[in-house]
Amino acid sequence: MVIERRSPWWRGSVSSDLAEFLVTFSHGQVSEIVPARCDGCGDSVFVVGIDDEREYAVRRCAGCDRPRVMLGGTDWAEVQRAVCPCGGELFEVAAGFTERIDGELGWVYLALRCTTDDVLGLYGDWRITVRPTRKLLDLV
């Protein structure tokens, strides 16, 4: 689908719009995009928590309530729950990664699409400093 780019919020009607949003937001620097799917039931809608200080996120499946720590984090203790401007707390999730010249991943962008009003947003972006970096692709 096409992202609706009216101010102040961009909207996407399908989960694949997250990929276009990530590429646009990163000015084409994102080379790998990983959409989140529940390991238990395969659902793609989550409650999401972000820890900006420790640079990771967590998600809990809306379908089966299965938790998952994303992007190398450790637990739910310090996360702040993601909330859309509309107040919605259920999201589709995708992570976009940039690649450095040496083939390692350099940066991660965490994008969410609110399932209540379709607003797209960037909820986290962190420089990747721990190696090996490619393991993060499996931690979305």
Tab-separated table of C-alpha atoms in Angstrom, residues 30 32 35 38 67 78 120 135 138:
chain	number	residue	atom	x	y	z
A	30	VAL	CA	18.470	0.619	6.053
A	32	GLU	CA	17.890	-5.248	6.338
A	35	PRO	CA	9.186	-7.782	10.796
A	38	CYS	CA	5.280	-14.356	17.544
A	67	PRO	CA	6.804	-12.408	25.825
A	78	GLU	CA	12.980	-1.076	33.096
A	120	LEU	CA	3.584	4.817	11.896
A	135	LYS	CA	22.706	-12.173	15.761
A	138	ASP	CA	17.208	-13.140	14.955
